[in-house]
Amino acid sequence: MESQDPAVVEAVKASGESTLEKATAKAKERFDQLMNVSLNIAVTGKTGSGKSSFINALRGLNDEDDGVALTGLTETTKEPTMYEHPAVPNVKIWDLPGIGSPKFKANKYLKDVKFHIYDFFIILNSERFMENDVMLAKEIKKQKKNFYFVRSKIDNDILAEQRKKGFDAQNVLSKIRKDCQQNLKELGDPKVFLISSFEVEHYDFELLQNSLEEELPEHKRSALLQAWPVCSAESLEKKIKMFKGMIWAASLASAGIAVIPVPGLSVACDAGILLLFFTRCYYAFGLDERSLTRLSEKVNKPLLEHVTKSKLASAIQEKAVARIQVSAALASLATIEYVASLFPGAGSVAAAGISFGTTNYLLREGLNELSQIARKIRKEAELDTLL
Ligand SMILES: Nc1nc2c(ncn2[C@@H]2O[C@H](COP(=O)(O)OP(=O)(O)OP(=O)(O)O)[C@@H](O)[C@H]2O)c(=O)[nH]1
Ligand SMILES: [Mg+2]
């Protein structure tokens, strides 16, 4: 069985008389948190440092996609602009105005951009970090928020150096790292993450995620992990494990609906929990059409067929809209019979009444199926051997 969520187990143990009701309520609360907790990421840095491109990479979008943060020579905005993650709408990424001006005052800047709403700050630069970046970091620290120095466009540096004799990627990277850190000594030598927004599988894109995750409060970690692009086989496995850990809360939450009827809540809500769960897995594993098409083009292999071969994955694909709204998914996909019909072994579950066991079974089967597809695609694309 999958690992039981400690928060839910604790609730079951602690409750006295109405154990099931309390545990169910706790499970619902937990599931709701796992799916809806807000995460606000601030991205700042001077004009042209690659903020918009980085935001698009986090959102899994290309420059040509609808609703992207415009890149290149655009007029810089003076106001923070919010971009919702297309599959995890509770994750919001903020494009903050640049800090290039010599008149820059860190405390005023932070006040202007309403610093308190962000969980942490990414300070982006495509060159060496400067005085302004240090001032800003100090002020962010003063406000008890975390900051991360990210050096962008590393692919450009590598490309330029590749032409030279005796090229050694690790040497180049460590030289850039040292150079970036030169002006950051007074901050106690903070880490600098070297990334390319066009190649999330390379350099420190995954390392950045790991560091962010480590320093986030526990209840926000799952939001980050759901939204972050898959950078490696290891990061895919981490996501799978996270979803496995949610099954306990999801099963209890949805089974409780049948045990304790709530006015206005129908059995459709059980299906809603299942579908929301599967849809989140589908996007988090990069199985959506946009991600797969891009990958397919990159490695020049047909990959979409893995999704269309699976009844569950293609059902999600058909119903999923670019911007997932839970209510819309509920309205169009409504019944538990429908979900159960996607699994050969499930039988007519609605007739039997939805139970903890049934939901648990469906969630485990579904997660397993989607995980296998994602692993197969990585293997077929030979992604991990390309690195
Ligand atoms: N090679 C490479 N180019 C990048 C990368 N990130 C951004 N660029 C390019 O750098 C230019 C500026 O990137 P933007 O993402 O628009 O930068 P920005 O910080 O949003 O700029 P402003 O909105 O003007 O403040 C664009 O031409 C991008 O295509 C990267 O990781 N690698
Ligand atoms: Mg921009």
PDB file of C-alpha atoms and ligand atoms in Angstrom, residues 48 50-53 69-72 74 76 95, ligand 2:
ATOM      1  CA  GLY A  48      16.616  41.381 -20.967  1.00  0.00           C
ATOM      2  CA  GLY A  50      15.417  36.396 -19.389  1.00  0.00           C
ATOM      3  CA  LYS A  51      12.548  36.757 -16.892  1.00  0.00           C
ATOM      4  CA  SER A  52       9.770  36.154 -19.387  1.00  0.00           C
ATOM      5  CA  SER A  53      11.567  33.183 -20.917  1.00  0.00           C
ATOM      6  CA  ALA A  69       4.977  36.107 -21.275  1.00  0.00           C
ATOM      7  CA  LEU A  70       6.286  38.112 -24.206  1.00  0.00           C
ATOM      8  CA  THR A  71      10.010  37.803 -24.718  1.00  0.00           C
ATOM      9  CA  GLY A  72      12.589  39.751 -26.656  1.00  0.00           C
ATOM     10  CA  THR A  74       9.192  44.360 -25.574  1.00  0.00           C
ATOM     11  CA  THR A  76       9.215  46.628 -19.984  1.00  0.00           C
ATOM     12  CA  ASP A  95       7.061  38.967 -13.670  1.00  0.00           C
TER      13      ASP A  95
HETATM   14 MG    MG B   2       9.892  40.262 -20.047  1.00  0.00          MG
END
